[in-house]
PDB file of C-alpha atoms in Angstrom:
ATOM      1  CA  MET A 196     -99.028 -17.062  10.742  1.00 98.00           C
ATOM      2  CA  LYS A 197     -99.036 -20.809  11.376  1.00 98.00           C
ATOM      3  CA  ALA A 198     -95.823 -22.699  12.030  1.00 98.00           C
ATOM      4  CA  LEU A 199     -94.638 -26.132  13.095  1.00 98.00           C
ATOM      5  CA  VAL A 200     -92.643 -25.453  16.253  1.00 98.00           C
ATOM      6  CA  TYR A 201     -90.148 -27.895  17.752  1.00 98.00           C
ATOM      7  CA  THR A 202     -90.948 -27.862  21.465  1.00 98.00           C
ATOM      8  CA  GLY A 203     -88.657 -30.582  22.856  1.00 97.00           C
ATOM      9  CA  PRO A 204     -87.417 -34.098  22.072  1.00 96.00           C
ATOM     10  CA  GLU A 205     -89.955 -35.868  19.835  1.00 96.00           C
ATOM     11  CA  SER A 206     -92.430 -33.033  20.329  1.00 97.00           C
ATOM     12  CA  GLN A 207     -93.784 -30.453  17.883  1.00 97.00           C
ATOM     13  CA  SER A 208     -96.707 -28.042  17.963  1.00 98.00           C
ATOM     14  CA  TYR A 209     -98.575 -26.634  14.964  1.00 98.00           C
ATOM     15  CA  ARG A 210     -99.646 -23.216  16.210  1.00 98.00           C
ATOM     16  CA  ASP A 211     -99.917 -19.472  15.682  1.00 98.00           C
ATOM     17  CA  VAL A 212     -96.685 -17.467  15.877  1.00 98.00           C
ATOM     18  CA  ALA A 213     -95.759 -13.898  15.002  1.00 97.00           C
ATOM     19  CA  ASP A 214     -95.118 -13.108  11.353  1.00 97.00           C
ATOM     20  CA  PRO A 215     -91.426 -12.548  10.529  1.00 97.00           C
ATOM     21  CA  VAL A 216     -90.390  -8.946   9.954  1.00 96.00           C
ATOM     22  CA  PRO A 217     -87.762  -8.477   7.212  1.00 96.00           C
ATOM     23  CA  SER A 218     -84.662  -6.501   8.182  1.00 95.00           C
ATOM     24  CA  GLU A 219     -82.928  -4.084   5.829  1.00 95.00           C
ATOM     25  CA  GLY A 220     -81.931  -5.916   2.654  1.00 94.00           C
ATOM     26  CA  GLU A 221     -84.397  -8.732   3.324  1.00 97.00           C
ATOM     27  CA  VAL A 222     -87.714  -9.714   1.762  1.00 98.00           C
ATOM     28  CA  LEU A 223     -90.723 -11.640   3.003  1.00 98.00           C
ATOM     29  CA  ILE A 224     -91.309 -15.002   1.327  1.00 98.00           C
ATOM     30  CA  LYS A 225     -94.565 -16.928   1.277  1.00 98.00           C
ATOM     31  CA  VAL A 226     -93.374 -20.489   1.716  1.00 98.00           C
ATOM     32  CA  ALA A 227     -94.518 -23.038  -0.868  1.00 98.00           C
ATOM     33  CA  HIS A 228     -92.608 -26.092   0.386  1.00 98.00           C
ATOM     34  CA  THR A 229     -89.933 -26.911   2.960  1.00 98.00           C
ATOM     35  CA  GLY A 230     -88.133 -30.253   2.960  1.00 98.00           C
ATOM     36  CA  ILE A 231     -87.459 -32.343   6.044  1.00 98.00           C
ATOM     37  CA  CYS A 232     -83.685 -32.805   6.388  1.00 95.00           C
ATOM     38  CA  GLY A 233     -81.722 -35.284   8.462  1.00 92.00           C
ATOM     39  CA  SER A 234     -80.565 -32.375  10.617  1.00 93.00           C
ATOM     40  CA  ASP A 235     -84.212 -31.543  11.334  1.00 96.00           C
ATOM     41  CA  MET A 236     -84.655 -35.133  12.479  1.00 95.00           C
ATOM     42  CA  HIS A 237     -81.592 -34.887  14.736  1.00 92.00           C
ATOM     43  CA  ALA A 238     -83.074 -31.775  16.345  1.00 95.00           C
ATOM     44  CA  PHE A 239     -86.499 -33.401  16.658  1.00 96.00           C
ATOM     45  CA  LEU A 240     -84.915 -36.298  18.560  1.00 95.00           C
ATOM     46  CA  GLY A 241     -83.092 -33.866  20.868  1.00 94.00           C
ATOM     47  CA  HIS A 242     -79.640 -34.687  19.434  1.00 91.00           C
ATOM     48  CA  ASP A 243     -78.608 -31.221  18.228  1.00 91.00           C
ATOM     49  CA  GLU A 244     -77.616 -28.685  20.864  1.00 92.00           C
ATOM     50  CA  ARG A 245     -77.399 -26.041  18.134  1.00 92.00           C
ATOM     51  CA  ARG A 246     -81.185 -26.196  17.754  1.00 95.00           C
ATOM     52  CA  PRO A 247     -82.728 -25.675  21.195  1.00 96.00           C
ATOM     53  CA  ALA A 248     -86.505 -25.679  21.701  1.00 96.00           C
ATOM     54  CA  PRO A 249     -88.695 -23.809  21.064  1.00 97.00           C
ATOM     55  CA  LEU A 250     -87.648 -23.302  17.458  1.00 98.00           C
ATOM     56  CA  ILE A 251     -89.070 -23.400  13.935  1.00 98.00           C
ATOM     57  CA  LEU A 252     -86.990 -25.935  12.023  1.00 98.00           C
ATOM     58  CA  GLY A 253     -86.626 -26.403   8.264  1.00 98.00           C
ATOM     59  CA  HIS A 254     -84.098 -24.909   5.860  1.00 98.00           C
ATOM     60  CA  GLU A 255     -84.910 -26.450   2.436  1.00 98.00           C
ATOM     61  CA  VAL A 256     -87.284 -23.772   1.193  1.00 98.00           C
ATOM     62  CA  ALA A 257     -88.922 -22.590  -2.005  1.00 98.00           C
ATOM     63  CA  GLY A 258     -91.618 -19.938  -2.245  1.00 98.00           C
ATOM     64  CA  THR A 259     -92.678 -16.566  -3.601  1.00 98.00           C
ATOM     65  CA  VAL A 260     -91.539 -13.092  -2.570  1.00 98.00           C
ATOM     66  CA  VAL A 261     -94.503 -11.061  -1.252  1.00 98.00           C
ATOM     67  CA  SER A 262     -92.833  -7.799  -0.230  1.00 96.00           C
ATOM     68  CA  GLY A 263     -91.138  -4.896  -1.960  1.00 88.00           C
ATOM     69  CA  THR A 264     -90.347  -4.433  -5.629  1.00 91.00           C
ATOM     70  CA  GLN A 265     -89.650  -8.168  -6.116  1.00 93.00           C
ATOM     71  CA  SER A 266     -93.147  -9.219  -5.098  1.00 97.00           C
ATOM     72  CA  GLY A 267     -94.272 -12.192  -7.188  1.00 98.00           C
ATOM     73  CA  ARG A 268     -90.752 -13.514  -7.797  1.00 98.00           C
ATOM     74  CA  ARG A 269     -90.605 -17.294  -7.354  1.00 98.00           C
ATOM     75  CA  VAL A 270     -87.415 -18.312  -5.563  1.00 98.00           C
ATOM     76  CA  THR A 271     -85.420 -21.108  -4.029  1.00 98.00           C
ATOM     77  CA  VAL A 272     -83.616 -20.167  -0.833  1.00 98.00           C
ATOM     78  CA  ASN A 273     -79.955 -20.525   0.103  1.00 98.00           C
ATOM     79  CA  PRO A 274     -80.426 -20.795   3.893  1.00 98.00           C
ATOM     80  CA  LEU A 275     -76.803 -20.001   4.780  1.00 98.00           C
ATOM     81  CA  VAL A 276     -76.366 -16.308   5.608  1.00 98.00           C
ATOM     82  CA  SER A 277     -72.722 -15.193   5.592  1.00 97.00           C
ATOM     83  CA  CYS A 278     -71.122 -11.890   6.530  1.00 96.00           C
ATOM     84  CA  GLY A 279     -69.413 -11.192   3.199  1.00 95.00           C
ATOM     85  CA  VAL A 280     -66.352  -9.554   4.732  1.00 96.00           C
ATOM     86  CA  CYS A 281     -64.369 -12.245   6.587  1.00 97.00           C
ATOM     87  CA  GLU A 282     -61.422 -14.139   5.089  1.00 97.00           C
ATOM     88  CA  ALA A 283     -63.569 -17.148   4.180  1.00 97.00           C
ATOM     89  CA  CYS A 284     -66.189 -15.039   2.433  1.00 97.00           C
ATOM     90  CA  LEU A 285     -63.617 -12.987   0.519  1.00 97.00           C
ATOM     91  CA  SER A 286     -61.892 -16.178  -0.671  1.00 96.00           C
ATOM     92  CA  GLY A 287     -65.102 -17.683  -2.051  1.00 96.00           C
ATOM     93  CA  ARG A 288     -65.518 -20.182   0.800  1.00 97.00           C
ATOM     94  CA  ASP A 289     -68.449 -18.361   2.369  1.00 97.00           C
ATOM     95  CA  ASN A 290     -69.846 -21.629   3.717  1.00 97.00           C
ATOM     96  CA  LEU A 291     -67.010 -21.457   6.268  1.00 97.00           C
ATOM     97  CA  CYS A 292     -67.815 -17.876   7.323  1.00 97.00           C
ATOM     98  CA  VAL A 293     -66.980 -17.401  11.003  1.00 94.00           C
ATOM     99  CA  ASN A 294     -70.170 -15.347  11.411  1.00 96.00           C
ATOM    100  CA  ARG A 295     -72.433 -17.634   9.388  1.00 96.00           C
ATOM    101  CA  GLN A 296     -76.047 -18.133  10.316  1.00 97.00           C
ATOM    102  CA  ILE A 297     -78.473 -20.679   8.948  1.00 97.00           C
ATOM    103  CA  ILE A 298     -82.220 -20.634   9.180  1.00 97.00           C
ATOM    104  CA  SER A 299     -83.538 -23.232  11.651  1.00 97.00           C
ATOM    105  CA  MET A 300     -80.774 -22.281  14.108  1.00 96.00           C
ATOM    106  CA  PRO A 301     -80.970 -19.312  16.486  1.00 96.00           C
ATOM    107  CA  PRO A 302     -81.200 -16.440  15.872  1.00 96.00           C
ATOM    108  CA  ARG A 303     -82.939 -17.326  12.583  1.00 97.00           C
ATOM    109  CA  GLU A 304     -86.195 -19.283  12.595  1.00 97.00           C
ATOM    110  CA  GLY A 305     -86.736 -21.871   9.898  1.00 98.00           C
ATOM    111  CA  GLY A 306     -89.081 -22.564   7.026  1.00 98.00           C
ATOM    112  CA  PHE A 307     -91.713 -24.844   8.583  1.00 98.00           C
ATOM    113  CA  ALA A 308     -94.062 -21.870   8.554  1.00 98.00           C
ATOM    114  CA  ASP A 309     -96.292 -19.802   6.305  1.00 98.00           C
ATOM    115  CA  TYR A 310     -93.685 -17.064   5.851  1.00 98.00           C
ATOM    116  CA  LEU A 311     -89.924 -16.569   6.025  1.00 98.00           C
ATOM    117  CA  ALA A 312     -87.716 -13.465   5.904  1.00 98.00           C
ATOM    118  CA  MET A 313     -84.416 -13.765   3.988  1.00 98.00           C
ATOM    119  CA  PRO A 314     -81.736 -11.500   2.480  1.00 97.00           C
ATOM    120  CA  GLU A 315     -82.324 -10.833  -1.208  1.00 97.00           C
ATOM    121  CA  SER A 316     -78.792 -12.068  -1.945  1.00 96.00           C
ATOM    122  CA  ASN A 317     -79.742 -15.566  -0.742  1.00 98.00           C
ATOM    123  CA  LEU A 318     -82.437 -16.040  -3.358  1.00 98.00           C
ATOM    124  CA  VAL A 319     -82.262 -17.689  -6.782  1.00 98.00           C
ATOM    125  CA  THR A 320     -85.086 -17.045  -9.238  1.00 98.00           C
ATOM    126  CA  VAL A 321     -87.028 -20.140 -10.295  1.00 98.00           C
ATOM    127  CA  PRO A 322     -87.983 -20.320 -14.003  1.00 98.00           C
ATOM    128  CA  ASP A 323     -91.559 -20.993 -15.078  1.00 98.00           C
ATOM    129  CA  HIS A 324     -90.901 -24.584 -16.203  1.00 98.00           C
ATOM    130  CA  VAL A 325     -89.688 -25.612 -12.713  1.00 98.00           C
ATOM    131  CA  THR A 326     -92.226 -26.339  -9.991  1.00 98.00           C
ATOM    132  CA  ASP A 327     -91.946 -25.112  -6.421  1.00 98.00           C
ATOM    133  CA  ALA A 328     -91.567 -28.724  -5.263  1.00 98.00           C
ATOM    134  CA  GLN A 329     -88.609 -29.239  -7.583  1.00 98.00           C
ATOM    135  CA  ALA A 330     -87.089 -25.908  -6.539  1.00 98.00           C
ATOM    136  CA  ALA A 331     -87.192 -26.921  -2.864  1.00 98.00           C
ATOM    137  CA  LEU A 332     -84.609 -29.628  -3.659  1.00 98.00           C
ATOM    138  CA  ALA A 333     -81.855 -27.099  -4.423  1.00 98.00           C
ATOM    139  CA  GLU A 334     -80.556 -27.040  -0.849  1.00 98.00           C
ATOM    140  CA  PRO A 335     -80.079 -30.767  -0.238  1.00 97.00           C
ATOM    141  CA  ILE A 336     -78.708 -31.365  -3.740  1.00 98.00           C
ATOM    142  CA  ALA A 337     -76.269 -28.471  -3.314  1.00 98.00           C
ATOM    143  CA  CYS A 338     -74.681 -30.337  -0.388  1.00 98.00           C
ATOM    144  CA  GLY A 339     -73.844 -33.218  -2.721  1.00 98.00           C
ATOM    145  CA  TRP A 340     -72.826 -30.895  -5.554  1.00 98.00           C
ATOM    146  CA  HIS A 341     -70.289 -29.169  -3.278  1.00 98.00           C
ATOM    147  CA  ALA A 342     -68.920 -32.481  -1.948  1.00 98.00           C
ATOM    148  CA  VAL A 343     -68.528 -33.897  -5.460  1.00 98.00           C
ATOM    149  CA  ARG A 344     -66.763 -30.763  -6.686  1.00 98.00           C
ATOM    150  CA  LEU A 345     -64.245 -30.993  -3.841  1.00 98.00           C
ATOM    151  CA  ALA A 346     -63.729 -34.738  -4.374  1.00 98.00           C
ATOM    152  CA  ILE A 347     -63.090 -34.350  -8.100  1.00 98.00           C
ATOM    153  CA  GLN A 348     -60.600 -31.551  -7.418  1.00 97.00           C
ATOM    154  CA  ALA A 349     -58.722 -33.856  -5.030  1.00 97.00           C
ATOM    155  CA  LEU A 350     -58.783 -36.891  -7.330  1.00 95.00           C
ATOM    156  CA  ALA A 351     -55.404 -37.781  -8.861  1.00 91.00           C
ATOM    157  CA  SER A 352     -56.882 -39.790 -11.743  1.00 88.00           C
ATOM    158  CA  ASP A 353     -59.087 -38.751 -14.667  1.00 92.00           C
ATOM    159  CA  PRO A 354     -62.679 -38.237 -13.420  1.00 91.00           C
ATOM    160  CA  ALA A 355     -64.030 -39.517 -16.739  1.00 91.00           C
ATOM    161  CA  ASN A 356     -62.641 -42.962 -15.900  1.00 94.00           C
ATOM    162  CA  ALA A 357     -63.555 -42.920 -12.216  1.00 97.00           C
ATOM    163  CA  ARG A 358     -65.932 -45.194 -10.328  1.00 97.00           C
ATOM    164  CA  ALA A 359     -67.984 -43.544  -7.596  1.00 97.00           C
ATOM    165  CA  LEU A 360     -70.179 -44.694  -4.733  1.00 97.00           C
ATOM    166  CA  ALA A 361     -72.757 -42.698  -2.788  1.00 98.00           C
ATOM    167  CA  ILE A 362     -73.823 -44.030   0.608  1.00 97.00           C
ATOM    168  CA  GLY A 363     -77.441 -43.371   1.580  1.00 96.00           C
ATOM    169  CA  GLY A 364     -80.605 -43.125  -0.488  1.00 95.00           C
ATOM    170  CA  GLY A 365     -82.030 -39.992   1.087  1.00 94.00           C
ATOM    171  CA  ALA A 366     -81.872 -36.641  -0.665  1.00 95.00           C
ATOM    172  CA  ILE A 367     -78.222 -36.068   0.339  1.00 96.00           C
ATOM    173  CA  GLY A 368     -76.947 -39.389  -0.999  1.00 97.00           C
ATOM    174  CA  LEU A 369     -79.186 -39.299  -4.054  1.00 97.00           C
ATOM    175  CA  GLY A 370     -78.226 -35.677  -4.704  1.00 97.00           C
ATOM    176  CA  ALA A 371     -74.559 -36.678  -4.527  1.00 98.00           C
ATOM    177  CA  ALA A 372     -75.126 -39.526  -7.004  1.00 98.00           C
ATOM    178  CA  LEU A 373     -76.933 -37.214  -9.414  1.00 98.00           C
ATOM    179  CA  SER A 374     -74.211 -34.586  -8.971  1.00 98.00           C
ATOM    180  CA  LEU A 375     -71.493 -37.138  -9.713  1.00 98.00           C
ATOM    181  CA  LYS A 376     -73.156 -37.886 -13.030  1.00 97.00           C
ATOM    182  CA  ALA A 377     -73.783 -34.217 -13.789  1.00 97.00           C
ATOM    183  CA  GLN A 378     -70.130 -33.415 -13.104  1.00 97.00           C
ATOM    184  CA  GLY A 379     -68.839 -36.017 -15.520  1.00 96.00           C
ATOM    185  CA  ILE A 380     -68.607 -39.360 -13.679  1.00 96.00           C
ATOM    186  CA  GLU A 381     -70.787 -41.923 -15.416  1.00 94.00           C
ATOM    187  CA  ASN A 382     -69.990 -45.030 -13.351  1.00 96.00           C
ATOM    188  CA  VAL A 383     -71.983 -44.314 -10.182  1.00 97.00           C
ATOM    189  CA  GLN A 384     -73.596 -46.672  -7.687  1.00 97.00           C
ATOM    190  CA  LEU A 385     -75.513 -46.010  -4.475  1.00 97.00           C
ATOM    191  CA  ILE A 386     -76.006 -48.036  -1.274  1.00 97.00           C
ATOM    192  CA  GLU A 387     -79.474 -48.074   0.299  1.00 96.00           C
ATOM    193  CA  PRO A 388     -80.452 -50.694   2.926  1.00 95.00           C
ATOM    194  CA  ASN A 389     -84.205 -49.963   2.881  1.00 93.00           C
ATOM    195  CA  ALA A 390     -85.546 -52.346   0.217  1.00 93.00           C
ATOM    196  CA  GLU A 391     -88.621 -50.255  -0.575  1.00 94.00           C
ATOM    197  CA  ARG A 392     -86.581 -47.084  -1.047  1.00 94.00           C
ATOM    198  CA  ALA A 393     -83.956 -48.989  -3.054  1.00 95.00           C
ATOM    199  CA  ARG A 394     -86.647 -50.164  -5.483  1.00 94.00           C
ATOM    200  CA  PHE A 395     -87.968 -46.608  -5.762  1.00 95.00           C
ATOM    201  CA  LEU A 396     -84.519 -45.206  -6.551  1.00 95.00           C
ATOM    202  CA  GLN A 397     -83.775 -47.934  -9.075  1.00 93.00           C
ATOM    203  CA  THR A 398     -87.014 -47.510 -11.010  1.00 92.00           C
ATOM    204  CA  LYS A 399     -87.797 -43.817 -10.533  1.00 91.00           C
ATOM    205  CA  CYS A 400     -84.352 -42.200 -10.527  1.00 92.00           C
ATOM    206  CA  GLY A 401     -82.355 -44.507 -12.782  1.00 88.00           C
ATOM    207  CA  ILE A 402     -79.674 -45.067 -10.148  1.00 92.00           C
ATOM    208  CA  ASP A 403     -77.754 -48.362  -9.851  1.00 95.00           C
ATOM    209  CA  VAL A 404     -78.600 -49.293  -6.260  1.00 96.00           C
ATOM    210  CA  LEU A 405     -76.775 -51.847  -4.110  1.00 95.00           C
ATOM    211  CA  SER A 406     -77.773 -53.368  -0.800  1.00 92.00           C
ATOM    212  CA  PRO A 407     -75.055 -53.295   1.880  1.00 90.00           C
ATOM    213  CA  ASP A 408     -74.282 -57.002   1.422  1.00 88.00           C
ATOM    214  CA  GLN A 409     -73.565 -56.464  -2.302  1.00 91.00           C
ATOM    215  CA  VAL A 410     -70.878 -53.862  -1.747  1.00 86.00           C
ATOM    216  CA  GLU A 411     -67.847 -56.113  -1.230  1.00 75.00           C
ATOM    217  CA  ALA A 412     -68.422 -57.872  -4.543  1.00 69.00           C
ATOM    218  CA  SER A 413     -68.684 -54.565  -6.413  1.00 74.00           C
ATOM    219  CA  GLY A 414     -64.984 -53.671  -6.083  1.00 82.00           C
ATOM    220  CA  LEU A 415     -63.271 -50.456  -5.062  1.00 94.00           C
ATOM    221  CA  TYR A 416     -64.138 -46.866  -5.923  1.00 97.00           C
ATOM    222  CA  ASP A 417     -62.147 -43.736  -6.757  1.00 97.00           C
ATOM    223  CA  ILE A 418     -64.663 -41.541  -4.904  1.00 98.00           C
ATOM    224  CA  VAL A 419     -66.964 -42.474  -2.033  1.00 98.00           C
ATOM    225  CA  VAL A 420     -69.488 -39.935  -0.746  1.00 98.00           C
ATOM    226  CA  ASP A 421     -70.921 -40.693   2.691  1.00 97.00           C
ATOM    227  CA  GLY A 422     -74.282 -38.968   2.877  1.00 96.00           C
ATOM    228  CA  VAL A 423     -75.219 -40.606   6.194  1.00 95.00           C
ATOM    229  CA  GLY A 424     -72.295 -40.231   8.590  1.00 94.00           C
ATOM    230  CA  TYR A 425     -72.628 -43.090  11.081  1.00 94.00           C
ATOM    231  CA  PRO A 426     -69.811 -45.421  12.209  1.00 96.00           C
ATOM    232  CA  ALA A 427     -71.102 -48.203   9.941  1.00 95.00           C
ATOM    233  CA  THR A 428     -71.201 -45.986   6.852  1.00 96.00           C
ATOM    234  CA  ARG A 429     -67.747 -44.544   7.581  1.00 96.00           C
ATOM    235  CA  ALA A 430     -66.461 -48.117   7.903  1.00 96.00           C
ATOM    236  CA  THR A 431     -68.013 -48.908   4.527  1.00 96.00           C
ATOM    237  CA  ALA A 432     -66.416 -45.826   2.984  1.00 96.00           C
ATOM    238  CA  SER A 433     -63.036 -46.797   4.441  1.00 96.00           C
ATOM    239  CA  ALA A 434     -63.300 -50.312   3.038  1.00 95.00           C
ATOM    240  CA  CYS A 435     -64.647 -49.382  -0.408  1.00 95.00           C
ATOM    241  CA  VAL A 436     -62.341 -46.567  -1.472  1.00 97.00           C
ATOM    242  CA  LYS A 437     -59.328 -47.311  -3.705  1.00 96.00           C
ATOM    243  CA  PRO A 438     -55.759 -46.649  -2.599  1.00 96.00           C
ATOM    244  CA  GLY A 439     -55.179 -42.987  -3.413  1.00 96.00           C
ATOM    245  CA  GLY A 440     -58.928 -42.394  -3.615  1.00 97.00           C
ATOM    246  CA  VAL A 441     -61.150 -39.811  -1.959  1.00 98.00           C
ATOM    247  CA  ILE A 442     -63.820 -40.026   0.733  1.00 98.00           C
ATOM    248  CA  ALA A 443     -66.166 -37.019   0.848  1.00 98.00           C
ATOM    249  CA  HIS A 444     -68.062 -36.988   4.148  1.00 98.00           C
ATOM    250  CA  ILE A 445     -71.310 -34.994   4.271  1.00 95.00           C
ATOM    251  CA  GLY A 446     -73.398 -36.963   6.750  1.00 87.00           C
ATOM    252  CA  LEU A 447     -73.735 -35.868  10.373  1.00 84.00           C
ATOM    253  CA  GLY A 448     -75.433 -38.932  11.808  1.00 84.00           C
ATOM    254  CA  SER A 449     -72.923 -39.248  14.661  1.00 85.00           C
ATOM    255  CA  ALA A 450     -69.655 -37.609  15.555  1.00 85.00           C
ATOM    256  CA  GLU A 451     -67.142 -40.437  15.813  1.00 88.00           C
ATOM    257  CA  GLY A 452     -66.201 -44.012  14.954  1.00 93.00           C
ATOM    258  CA  GLY A 453     -65.923 -46.119  11.831  1.00 95.00           C
ATOM    259  CA  LEU A 454     -62.926 -44.706   9.968  1.00 95.00           C
ATOM    260  CA  ASP A 455     -60.058 -47.096   9.246  1.00 95.00           C
ATOM    261  CA  ILE A 456     -57.301 -44.605  10.034  1.00 95.00           C
ATOM    262  CA  ARG A 457     -54.553 -47.180   9.415  1.00 96.00           C
ATOM    263  CA  ARG A 458     -55.765 -47.903   5.876  1.00 96.00           C
ATOM    264  CA  ILE A 459     -56.366 -44.204   5.157  1.00 96.00           C
ATOM    265  CA  THR A 460     -52.785 -43.463   6.225  1.00 96.00           C
ATOM    266  CA  LEU A 461     -51.009 -46.390   4.545  1.00 97.00           C
ATOM    267  CA  GLN A 462     -52.896 -46.074   1.252  1.00 96.00           C
ATOM    268  CA  GLU A 463     -52.913 -42.278   1.062  1.00 97.00           C
ATOM    269  CA  ILE A 464     -56.678 -41.978   0.983  1.00 97.00           C
ATOM    270  CA  GLN A 465     -57.940 -38.417   1.189  1.00 97.00           C
ATOM    271  CA  PHE A 466     -60.764 -37.704   3.633  1.00 97.00           C
ATOM    272  CA  ILE A 467     -62.685 -34.490   3.032  1.00 98.00           C
ATOM    273  CA  GLY A 468     -65.260 -33.218   5.476  1.00 97.00           C
ATOM    274  CA  THR A 469     -67.765 -31.063   3.607  1.00 96.00           C
ATOM    275  CA  TYR A 470     -70.138 -28.513   5.117  1.00 91.00           C
ATOM    276  CA  THR A 471     -73.103 -27.243   3.095  1.00 96.00           C
ATOM    277  CA  TYR A 472     -71.941 -25.374  -0.076  1.00 98.00           C
ATOM    278  CA  THR A 473     -70.704 -22.012  -1.228  1.00 98.00           C
ATOM    279  CA  ALA A 474     -73.116 -19.444  -2.641  1.00 98.00           C
ATOM    280  CA  GLN A 475     -71.653 -20.223  -6.079  1.00 98.00           C
ATOM    281  CA  ASP A 476     -72.215 -23.961  -5.552  1.00 98.00           C
ATOM    282  CA  PHE A 477     -75.841 -23.219  -4.679  1.00 98.00           C
ATOM    283  CA  ARG A 478     -76.293 -21.175  -7.864  1.00 98.00           C
ATOM    284  CA  ASP A 479     -74.530 -23.842  -9.940  1.00 98.00           C
ATOM    285  CA  THR A 480     -76.772 -26.533  -8.461  1.00 98.00           C
ATOM    286  CA  ALA A 481     -79.884 -24.525  -9.258  1.00 98.00           C
ATOM    287  CA  ALA A 482     -78.673 -23.998 -12.835  1.00 98.00           C
ATOM    288  CA  ALA A 483     -78.058 -27.740 -13.252  1.00 98.00           C
ATOM    289  CA  MET A 484     -81.537 -28.469 -11.893  1.00 98.00           C
ATOM    290  CA  PHE A 485     -83.193 -25.930 -14.145  1.00 98.00           C
ATOM    291  CA  ASP A 486     -81.538 -27.187 -17.343  1.00 97.00           C
ATOM    292  CA  GLY A 487     -82.308 -30.844 -16.610  1.00 97.00           C
ATOM    293  CA  ARG A 488     -78.831 -32.164 -15.799  1.00 97.00           C
ATOM    294  CA  LEU A 489     -80.073 -33.586 -12.482  1.00 97.00           C
ATOM    295  CA  GLY A 490     -83.059 -35.455 -13.853  1.00 96.00           C
ATOM    296  CA  ALA A 491     -86.787 -35.046 -13.404  1.00 96.00           C
ATOM    297  CA  LEU A 492     -86.574 -34.215  -9.675  1.00 97.00           C
ATOM    298  CA  ASP A 493     -89.888 -35.972  -9.116  1.00 96.00           C
ATOM    299  CA  TRP A 494     -88.827 -38.037  -6.099  1.00 96.00           C
ATOM    300  CA  VAL A 495     -90.709 -36.113  -3.411  1.00 97.00           C
ATOM    301  CA  GLU A 496     -93.890 -36.463  -1.409  1.00 97.00           C
ATOM    302  CA  SER A 497     -95.764 -33.405  -0.169  1.00 98.00           C
ATOM    303  CA  ARG A 498     -97.658 -33.377   3.131  1.00 98.00           C
ATOM    304  CA  PRO A 499     -99.537 -30.588   4.932  1.00 98.00           C
ATOM    305  CA  LEU A 500     -97.510 -28.613   7.457  1.00 98.00           C
ATOM    306  CA  SER A 501    -100.202 -29.302  10.062  1.00 98.00           C
ATOM    307  CA  GLU A 502     -99.357 -33.025   9.757  1.00 98.00           C
ATOM    308  CA  GLY A 503     -95.631 -32.460  10.137  1.00 98.00           C
ATOM    309  CA  LEU A 504     -95.322 -34.447  13.348  1.00 97.00           C
ATOM    310  CA  ARG A 505     -96.712 -37.524  11.584  1.00 97.00           C
ATOM    311  CA  ALA A 506     -94.248 -37.024   8.738  1.00 98.00           C
ATOM    312  CA  PHE A 507     -91.332 -36.981  11.191  1.00 98.00           C
ATOM    313  CA  THR A 508     -92.521 -40.142  12.929  1.00 97.00           C
ATOM    314  CA  ASP A 509     -93.043 -41.947   9.608  1.00 96.00           C
ATOM    315  CA  LEU A 510     -89.531 -41.019   8.499  1.00 96.00           C
ATOM    316  CA  ARG A 511     -88.063 -42.197  11.779  1.00 94.00           C
ATOM    317  CA  ALA A 512     -89.889 -45.521  11.486  1.00 94.00           C
ATOM    318  CA  GLY A 513     -88.579 -46.100   7.946  1.00 91.00           C
ATOM    319  CA  HIS A 514     -92.067 -46.023   6.419  1.00 93.00           C
ATOM    320  CA  VAL A 515     -91.193 -43.557   3.643  1.00 94.00           C
ATOM    321  CA  ALA A 516     -89.904 -44.775   0.269  1.00 93.00           C
ATOM    322  CA  VAL A 517     -89.320 -41.396  -1.347  1.00 96.00           C
ATOM    323  CA  PRO A 518     -85.994 -39.654  -0.623  1.00 96.00           C
ATOM    324  CA  LYS A 519     -87.669 -36.404   0.432  1.00 98.00           C
ATOM    325  CA  ILE A 520     -90.835 -35.291   2.225  1.00 98.00           C
ATOM    326  CA  LEU A 521     -91.854 -31.680   1.683  1.00 98.00           C
ATOM    327  CA  LEU A 522     -94.094 -29.933   4.194  1.00 98.00           C
ATOM    328  CA  THR A 523     -96.545 -27.557   2.548  1.00 98.00           C
ATOM    329  CA  PRO A 524     -98.338 -24.745   4.421  1.00 98.00           C
ATOM    330  CA  ASP A 525    -102.033 -25.465   4.767  1.00 95.00           C
ATOM    331  CA  ALA A 526    -104.304 -23.492   2.466  1.00 78.00           C
TER     332      ALA A 526
END
């Protein structure tokens, strides 16, 4: 099969690799689309020691099963493989499984390829009225869905009266904003510094978008979701959250800096680090997508897998207005 292989910092090769061989309990999936995530970009730039070259990246996958009795089943893929027997798994927090694996990290190759092998239990069936491109958004949106669920649980006030802010106009931040609305918070704003992307989000997604210099005038928020995770965005989250409010931190842009620990302590602000989603969160996200609670999901751009390197460089340069680029195996 063909795959886009990360070969070192800022280097990728579109080439022939061996087809994946499903293990017991797994099926072979013909990939339809795989989204480019911020974590893929970190690896591409050589900033993620968990993803050493050579490696097939990509974990936001939708496709069709082509092996076994389920052949022909259209699916979206939960890329997080958990053991099912540890304390975290048995308590319903399988995203914190001590033996977890995720595709695009060794030993599991990722979805920037023609085919992918996955456990049957990690698949959610896609209904006929949902396209493969829409289905590929389940993974990034599930990150925001999980973060919002945790933030609402921690909130002391009534969520129906809450104000919320999502930081970042990529798929993580946008997914969090859409999830906030789907989970009952109507007053939602989003910060996006890229003017072209901000216009796209405002007109295409119906999101109230602020530029960074508008934030101070907008007041304080009960919930702030940081979908970027750099010192500057953590500083913004620290400054914008109400006393007694909640910061949900998804972004992994950098590891340290930005939090106003003094204010968080003195004003009893809760800080929640969130990692991916539980299997139930993933299923709940897919259900919300399929029944229309998360909007039209038409904010993607598809590019051929063979042109993946160009897609990464365009994203890095800030030349992409849409929140998500999907790489599609060449015909």
